[in-house]
Short mmCIF file of C-alpha atoms in Angstrom, two decimals:
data_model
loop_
_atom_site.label_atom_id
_atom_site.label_comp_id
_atom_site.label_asym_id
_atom_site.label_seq_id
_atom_site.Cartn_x
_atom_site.Cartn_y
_atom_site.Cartn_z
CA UNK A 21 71.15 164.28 -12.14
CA UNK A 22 72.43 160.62 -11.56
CA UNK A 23 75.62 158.84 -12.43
CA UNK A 24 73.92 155.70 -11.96
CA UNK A 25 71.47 153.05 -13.23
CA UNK A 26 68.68 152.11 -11.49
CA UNK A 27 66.63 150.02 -13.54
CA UNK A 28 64.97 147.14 -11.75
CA UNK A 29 64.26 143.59 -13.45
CA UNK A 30 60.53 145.16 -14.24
CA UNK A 31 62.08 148.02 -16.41
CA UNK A 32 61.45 150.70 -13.52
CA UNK A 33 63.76 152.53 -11.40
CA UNK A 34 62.74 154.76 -8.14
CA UNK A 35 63.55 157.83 -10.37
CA UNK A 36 60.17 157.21 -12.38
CA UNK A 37 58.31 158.53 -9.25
CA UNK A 38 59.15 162.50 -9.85
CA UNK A 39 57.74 161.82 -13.79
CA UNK A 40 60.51 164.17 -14.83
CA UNK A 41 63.71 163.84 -17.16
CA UNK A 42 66.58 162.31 -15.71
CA UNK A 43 69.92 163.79 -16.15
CA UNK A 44 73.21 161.39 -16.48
CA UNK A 45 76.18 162.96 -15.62
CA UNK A 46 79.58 160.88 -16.35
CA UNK A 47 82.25 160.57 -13.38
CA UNK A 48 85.71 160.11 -15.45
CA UNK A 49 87.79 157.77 -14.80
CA UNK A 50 90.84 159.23 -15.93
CA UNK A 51 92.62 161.99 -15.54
CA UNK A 52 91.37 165.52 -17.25
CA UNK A 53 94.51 165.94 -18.97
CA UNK A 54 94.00 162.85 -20.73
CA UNK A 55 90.54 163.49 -21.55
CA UNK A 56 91.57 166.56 -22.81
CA UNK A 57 94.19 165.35 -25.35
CA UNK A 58 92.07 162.48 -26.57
CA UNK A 59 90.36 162.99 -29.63
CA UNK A 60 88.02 160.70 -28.01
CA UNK A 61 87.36 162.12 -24.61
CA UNK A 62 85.93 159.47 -22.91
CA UNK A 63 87.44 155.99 -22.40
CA UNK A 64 85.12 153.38 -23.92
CA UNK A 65 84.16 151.59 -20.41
CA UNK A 66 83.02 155.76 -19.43
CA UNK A 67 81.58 155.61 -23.08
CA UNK A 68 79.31 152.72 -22.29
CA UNK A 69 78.31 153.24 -18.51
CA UNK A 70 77.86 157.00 -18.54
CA UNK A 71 76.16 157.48 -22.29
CA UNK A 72 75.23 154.62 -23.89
CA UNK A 73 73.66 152.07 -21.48
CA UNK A 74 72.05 155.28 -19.35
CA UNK A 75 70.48 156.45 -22.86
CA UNK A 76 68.97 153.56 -23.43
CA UNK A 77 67.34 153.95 -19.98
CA UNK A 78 65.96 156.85 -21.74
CA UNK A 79 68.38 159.36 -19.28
CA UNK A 80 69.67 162.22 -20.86
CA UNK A 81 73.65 163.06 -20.88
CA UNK A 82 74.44 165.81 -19.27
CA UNK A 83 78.30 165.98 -19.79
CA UNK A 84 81.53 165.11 -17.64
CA UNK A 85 81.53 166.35 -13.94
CA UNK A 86 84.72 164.93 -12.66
CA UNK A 87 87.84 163.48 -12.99
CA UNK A 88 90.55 161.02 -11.02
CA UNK A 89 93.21 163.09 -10.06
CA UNK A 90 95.72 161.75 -7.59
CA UNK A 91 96.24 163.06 -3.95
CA UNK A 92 99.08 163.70 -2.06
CA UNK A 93 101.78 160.93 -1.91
CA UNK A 94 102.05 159.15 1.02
CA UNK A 95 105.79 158.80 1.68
CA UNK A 96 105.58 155.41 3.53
CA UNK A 97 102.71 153.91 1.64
CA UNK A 98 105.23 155.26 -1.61
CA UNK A 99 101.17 155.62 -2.67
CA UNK A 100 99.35 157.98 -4.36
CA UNK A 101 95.15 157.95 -3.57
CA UNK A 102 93.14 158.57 -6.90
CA UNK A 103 90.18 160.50 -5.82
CA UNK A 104 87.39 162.08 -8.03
CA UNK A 105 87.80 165.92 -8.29
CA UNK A 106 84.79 168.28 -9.56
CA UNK A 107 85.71 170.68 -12.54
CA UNK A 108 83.98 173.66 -12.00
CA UNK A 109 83.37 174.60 -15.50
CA UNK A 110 82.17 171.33 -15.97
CA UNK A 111 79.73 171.40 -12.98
CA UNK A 112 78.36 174.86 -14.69
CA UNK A 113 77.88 174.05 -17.95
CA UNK A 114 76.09 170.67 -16.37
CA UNK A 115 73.77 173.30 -14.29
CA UNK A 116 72.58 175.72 -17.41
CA UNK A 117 71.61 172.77 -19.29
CA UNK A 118 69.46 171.38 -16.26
CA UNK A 119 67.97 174.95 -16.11
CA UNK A 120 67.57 175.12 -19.84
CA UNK A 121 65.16 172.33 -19.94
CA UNK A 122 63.39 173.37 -16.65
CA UNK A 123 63.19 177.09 -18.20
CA UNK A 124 61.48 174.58 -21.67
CA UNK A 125 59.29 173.04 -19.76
CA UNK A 126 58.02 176.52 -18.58
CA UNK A 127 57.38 177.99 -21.29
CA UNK A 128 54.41 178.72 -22.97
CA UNK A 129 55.15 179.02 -26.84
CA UNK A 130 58.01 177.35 -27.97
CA UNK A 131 60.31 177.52 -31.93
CA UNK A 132 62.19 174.15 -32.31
CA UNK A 133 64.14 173.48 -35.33
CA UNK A 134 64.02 169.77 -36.60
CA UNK A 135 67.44 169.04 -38.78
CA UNK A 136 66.39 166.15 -41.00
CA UNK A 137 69.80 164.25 -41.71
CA UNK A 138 70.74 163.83 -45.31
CA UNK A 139 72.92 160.65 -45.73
CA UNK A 140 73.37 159.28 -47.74
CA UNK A 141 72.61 162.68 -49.84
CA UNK A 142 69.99 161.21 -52.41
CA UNK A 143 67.26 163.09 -52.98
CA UNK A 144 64.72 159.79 -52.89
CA UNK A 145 66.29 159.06 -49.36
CA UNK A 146 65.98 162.25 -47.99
CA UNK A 147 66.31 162.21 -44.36
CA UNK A 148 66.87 158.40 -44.35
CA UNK A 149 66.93 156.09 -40.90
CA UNK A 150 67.70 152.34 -40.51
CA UNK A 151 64.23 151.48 -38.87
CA UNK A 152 62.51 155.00 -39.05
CA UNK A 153 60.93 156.69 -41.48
CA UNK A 154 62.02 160.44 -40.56
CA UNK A 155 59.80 162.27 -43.18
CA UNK A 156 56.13 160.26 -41.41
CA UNK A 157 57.72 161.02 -37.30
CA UNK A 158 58.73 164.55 -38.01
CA UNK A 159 55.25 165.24 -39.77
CA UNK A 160 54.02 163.33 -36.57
CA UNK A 161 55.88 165.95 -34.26
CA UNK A 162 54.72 168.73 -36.13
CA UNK A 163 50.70 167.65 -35.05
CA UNK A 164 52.13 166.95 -31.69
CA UNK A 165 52.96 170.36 -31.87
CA UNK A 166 50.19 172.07 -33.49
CA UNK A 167 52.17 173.20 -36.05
CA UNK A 168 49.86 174.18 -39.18
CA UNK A 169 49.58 172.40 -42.30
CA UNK A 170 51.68 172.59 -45.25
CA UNK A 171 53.10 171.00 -48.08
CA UNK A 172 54.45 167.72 -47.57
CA UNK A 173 57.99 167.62 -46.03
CA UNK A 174 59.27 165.47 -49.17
CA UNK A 175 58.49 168.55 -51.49
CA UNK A 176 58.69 171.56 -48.77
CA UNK A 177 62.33 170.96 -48.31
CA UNK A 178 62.91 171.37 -52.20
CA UNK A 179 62.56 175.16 -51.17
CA UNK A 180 65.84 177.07 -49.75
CA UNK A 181 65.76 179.83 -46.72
CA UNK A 182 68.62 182.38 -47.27
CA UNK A 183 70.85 184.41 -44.77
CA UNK A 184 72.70 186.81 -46.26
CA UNK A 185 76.69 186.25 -46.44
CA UNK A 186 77.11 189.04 -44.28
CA UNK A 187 75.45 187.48 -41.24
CA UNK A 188 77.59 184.60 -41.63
CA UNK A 189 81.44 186.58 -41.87
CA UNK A 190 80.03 188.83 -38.57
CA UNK A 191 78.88 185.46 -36.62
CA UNK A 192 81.75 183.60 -37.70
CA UNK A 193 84.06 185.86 -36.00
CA UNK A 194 82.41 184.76 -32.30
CA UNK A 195 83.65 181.20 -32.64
CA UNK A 196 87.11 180.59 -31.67
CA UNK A 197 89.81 181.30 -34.11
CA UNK A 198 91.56 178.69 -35.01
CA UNK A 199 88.04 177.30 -36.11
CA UNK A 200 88.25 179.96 -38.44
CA UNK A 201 91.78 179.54 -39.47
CA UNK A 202 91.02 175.73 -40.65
CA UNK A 203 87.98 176.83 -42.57
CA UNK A 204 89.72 178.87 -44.61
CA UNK A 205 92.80 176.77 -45.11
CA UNK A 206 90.67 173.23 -45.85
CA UNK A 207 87.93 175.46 -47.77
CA UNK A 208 89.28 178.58 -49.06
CA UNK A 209 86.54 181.44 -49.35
CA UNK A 210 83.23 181.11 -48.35
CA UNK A 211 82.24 182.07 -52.13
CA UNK A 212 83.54 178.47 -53.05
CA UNK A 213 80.70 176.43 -50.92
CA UNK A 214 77.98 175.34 -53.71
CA UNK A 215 75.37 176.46 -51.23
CA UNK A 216 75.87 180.19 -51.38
CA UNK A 217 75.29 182.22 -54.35
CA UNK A 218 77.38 185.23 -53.77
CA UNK A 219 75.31 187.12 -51.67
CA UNK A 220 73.58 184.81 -49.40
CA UNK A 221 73.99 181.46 -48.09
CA UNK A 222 70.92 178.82 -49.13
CA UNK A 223 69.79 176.35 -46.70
CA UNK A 224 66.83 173.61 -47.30
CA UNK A 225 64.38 174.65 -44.84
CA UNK A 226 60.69 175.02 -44.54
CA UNK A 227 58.56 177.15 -41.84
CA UNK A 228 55.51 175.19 -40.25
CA UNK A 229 54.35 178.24 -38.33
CA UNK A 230 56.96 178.70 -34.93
CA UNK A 231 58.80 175.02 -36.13
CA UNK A 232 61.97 175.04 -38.61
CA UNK A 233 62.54 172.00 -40.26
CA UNK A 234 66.01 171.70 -42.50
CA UNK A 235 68.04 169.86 -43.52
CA UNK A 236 71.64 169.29 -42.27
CA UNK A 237 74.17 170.13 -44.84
CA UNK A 238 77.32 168.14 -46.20
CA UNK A 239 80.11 168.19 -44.10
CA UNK A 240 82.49 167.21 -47.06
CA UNK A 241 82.36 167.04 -50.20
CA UNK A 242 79.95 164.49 -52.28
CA UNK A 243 82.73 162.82 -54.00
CA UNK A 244 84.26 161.61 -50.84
CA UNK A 245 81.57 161.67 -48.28
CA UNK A 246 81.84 158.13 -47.66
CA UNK A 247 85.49 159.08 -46.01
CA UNK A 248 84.42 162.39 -45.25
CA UNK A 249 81.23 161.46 -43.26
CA UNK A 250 83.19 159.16 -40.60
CA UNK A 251 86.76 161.13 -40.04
CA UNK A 252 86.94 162.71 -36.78
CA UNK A 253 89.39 165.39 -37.56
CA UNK A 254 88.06 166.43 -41.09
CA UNK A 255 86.64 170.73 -41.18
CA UNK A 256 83.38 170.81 -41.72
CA UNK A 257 82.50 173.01 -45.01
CA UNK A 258 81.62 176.65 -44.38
CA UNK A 259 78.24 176.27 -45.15
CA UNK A 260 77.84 173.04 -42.56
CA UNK A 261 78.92 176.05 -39.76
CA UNK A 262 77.22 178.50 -41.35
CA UNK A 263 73.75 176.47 -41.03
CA UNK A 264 74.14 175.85 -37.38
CA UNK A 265 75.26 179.39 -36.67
CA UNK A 266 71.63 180.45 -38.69
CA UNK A 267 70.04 178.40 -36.47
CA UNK A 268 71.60 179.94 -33.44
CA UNK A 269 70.58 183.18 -34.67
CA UNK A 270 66.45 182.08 -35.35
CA UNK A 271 66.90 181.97 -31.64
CA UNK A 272 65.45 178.51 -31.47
CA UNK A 273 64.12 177.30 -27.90
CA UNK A 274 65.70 173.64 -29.07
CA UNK A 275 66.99 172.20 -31.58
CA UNK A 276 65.60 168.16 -32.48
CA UNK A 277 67.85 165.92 -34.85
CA UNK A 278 65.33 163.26 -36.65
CA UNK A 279 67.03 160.45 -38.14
CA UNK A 280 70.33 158.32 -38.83
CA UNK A 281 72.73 158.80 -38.81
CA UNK A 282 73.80 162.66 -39.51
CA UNK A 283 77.16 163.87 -38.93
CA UNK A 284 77.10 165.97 -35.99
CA UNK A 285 78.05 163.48 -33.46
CA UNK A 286 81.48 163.08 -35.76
CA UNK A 287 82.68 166.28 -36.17
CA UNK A 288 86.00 167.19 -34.24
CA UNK A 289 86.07 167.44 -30.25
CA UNK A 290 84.22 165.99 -27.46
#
């Protein structure tokens, strides 16, 4: 893991020589309280040196592993050093995802999920991308993968996978409670989400052998996704958590967003 950018004027770096995925960690430069209360989390200048120019280097972000945190004052100086502090939790979480990928990379047969996005929710755009077409590089993964044939993705994803309601309440109790408390006070029941039918929970979804391919639910409503789509603090819909807690329990080995944009990287938190 690196918290820098090496990239020469020839587009290489000395990190190319191990042929390996490069982890980018981000070294805040604020304090962790602040990161902590900001919706944001990172200050733009972070934003842009830690995650955006490294992942265009092709590094992968591997979260926040310290913050500025001032030292002892020095009573003459009437000065306070800023030095960068490791947060242990941090440096863990950092660590399992490192091993994660090694643990991948070691494995012999693998079940990704692909989540297809669906803005801007027609069903002619399906999993639409400025500058991609999602439908042609997933199907393109899928032979990458030796995944077998099968309908085309345009007409697969017509079909619906169900988990019964009952998975959903039991899982939805592991996630942290006041999670659950805004569900149910922005949504109401989950009996009131369009996607489940009283019994089970329907999610678009095909099976190419061990690869899932869905496709992400609405976070809002269709009447106001345009708002809904973009607001940082806005509950996802119970079905939206519901989908991602099926996936969890498919027991996926990792878990591929195609396309843009979805709304996972705007839901509420870091």
């Amino acid at each position: 893991a690196t918290s820098l950018s090496g990239k020469g004027a020839d587009g290489t770096s000395p990190l190319d020589a191990g042929d390996v995925p490069v982890f980018q960690v981000a070294l805040g430069t604020s304090r962790q309280k602040a990161w902590a209360e900001a919706e944001r989390g990172l200050s733009p200048t972070d934003l842009a040196m830690h995650v955006v120019l490294p992942e265009v280097d092709g590094r992968i972000f591997a979260g926040v592993a310290s913050f500025k945190e001032p030292g002892k004052k020095d009573v003459d100086l009437e000065y306070s050093r800023f030095t960068h502090r490791p947060v242990p939790e941090r440096i863990t979480a950092i660590t399992e995802q490192v091993m994660g990928w090694i643990a991948l990379k070691k494995q012999n047969d693998k079940s990704p999920a692909i989540v297809l996005s669906t803005y801007p929710g027609k069903d002619w755009n399906m999993a639409h991308a400025v500058g991609l077409d999602a439908l042609a590089s997933t199907e393109a993964i899928l032979d990458d993968l030796a995944a077998p044939k099968g309908a085309p993705l345009k007409e697969a994803l017509q079909d619906t996978i169900s988990w019964p309601l009952s998975a959903y309440t039991a899982a939805l109790k592991t996630l942290p409670k006041q999670l659950q408390d805004d569900l149910q006070e922005a949504w109401g029941p989950i009996t009131d989400d369009p996607m489940c039918d009283g019994a089970d929970l329907r999610f678009p979804a095909t099976r190419r052998g061990a690869v899932l391919v869905a496709l992400q639910p609405e976070r809002g409503e269709m009447k106001t996704r345009e708002d809904d789509y973009h607001d940082l603090s806005r509950t996802p819909r119970h079905s939206y958590v519901a989908f991602y807690l099926w996936l969890r329990a498919q027991k996926i080995d990792a878990l591929i967003h195609v396309g843009a944009h979805g709304t996972l990287e705007w839901l509420p938190g870091k």
